[in-house]
XYZ file of C-alpha atoms in Angstrom:
104
model
C 0.020 0.057 -0.007
C 2.665 2.551 0.910
C 5.098 2.942 -2.011
C 7.230 5.750 -0.569
C 7.907 5.527 3.096
C 8.921 8.565 5.194
C 9.347 9.250 8.851
C 10.226 12.012 11.187
C 13.751 10.293 11.923
C 14.525 10.215 8.060
C 13.615 13.952 7.785
C 15.779 14.891 10.856
C 18.536 12.742 9.386
C 18.329 14.526 6.020
C 18.347 17.958 7.784
C 21.585 17.165 9.815
C 23.266 16.010 6.641
C 22.222 18.823 4.478
C 20.368 16.584 1.972
C 17.501 18.970 1.307
C 17.916 21.210 -1.721
C 14.948 23.433 -1.164
C 12.055 24.151 1.237
C 9.725 22.485 -1.102
C 11.421 19.200 -0.738
C 11.469 19.279 3.002
C 7.616 20.102 2.829
C 7.020 17.369 0.370
C 8.646 14.794 2.900
C 6.383 16.135 5.787
C 3.373 15.910 3.715
C 4.256 12.335 2.574
C 4.178 11.325 6.215
C 0.459 12.655 6.361
C -0.609 11.034 3.044
C 1.002 7.666 4.227
C -0.873 8.046 7.620
C -4.172 8.553 5.945
C -3.625 5.771 3.309
C -2.603 3.184 6.076
C -4.943 3.918 8.751
C -8.697 3.899 8.640
C -10.602 7.107 8.593
C -11.796 7.914 12.108
C -9.161 5.816 13.860
C -7.227 7.349 16.625
C -3.991 7.311 14.447
C -5.781 9.024 11.432
C -7.263 11.599 13.828
C -3.880 12.237 15.338
C -2.422 12.680 11.751
C -5.034 15.185 11.001
C -4.190 17.158 14.234
C -0.379 16.998 13.529
C -0.980 18.062 9.901
C -2.991 21.025 11.234
C -0.276 21.997 13.533
C 2.471 21.666 10.740
C 0.284 23.884 8.401
C 0.049 26.599 11.060
C 3.765 26.431 11.824
C 4.764 26.285 8.211
C 2.547 29.247 7.184
C 3.991 31.260 10.146
C 7.518 30.505 9.155
C 6.999 31.063 5.500
C 5.392 34.363 6.050
C 8.379 35.264 8.505
C 10.930 34.000 5.883
C 9.335 36.193 3.082
C 9.367 39.420 5.341
C 13.011 38.596 6.265
C 13.997 38.169 2.636
C 12.373 41.258 1.630
C 14.283 43.212 4.424
C 17.540 41.718 3.313
C 17.023 42.372 -0.378
C 16.436 46.128 0.463
C 19.620 46.151 2.433
C 21.815 43.884 0.069
C 21.842 41.048 -2.266
C 22.038 37.774 -0.443
C 22.506 34.128 -1.225
C 19.811 32.342 0.708
C 21.128 28.677 -0.251
C 23.805 28.525 2.392
C 21.366 29.093 5.363
C 18.109 27.256 4.105
C 19.047 24.064 5.796
C 19.431 25.802 9.178
C 16.054 27.571 8.596
C 14.447 24.210 7.683
C 15.887 22.567 10.790
C 14.504 25.449 13.015
C 11.032 24.769 11.488
C 11.436 21.026 12.048
C 12.303 21.539 15.687
C 9.365 23.763 16.323
C 7.204 21.124 14.663
C 8.808 18.419 16.916
C 8.301 20.629 19.891
C 4.460 20.478 19.286
C 4.692 16.560 19.459
C 6.113 16.747 22.979
């Protein structure tokens, strides 16, 4: 049933090893966890419902961080040209840690 497996440990490992090349790639992995949860678990089951809650939390955190990132990027562009690629992995890791904090 699950063709592409993904879990939080794998995402954390990819972040620690700078394997993400974009924020979209990171987001896709997180969203894959939710899709797999909904595919594997019965609608209405405890795990399915917890997946929905977690996805809702991720969506809120992700939206807040993306909005913040856009505002920061606009400020930096006004001040000087920047290369965001070097620090993107660090920013993703902060988002991931914020998300993980929600779990515990």
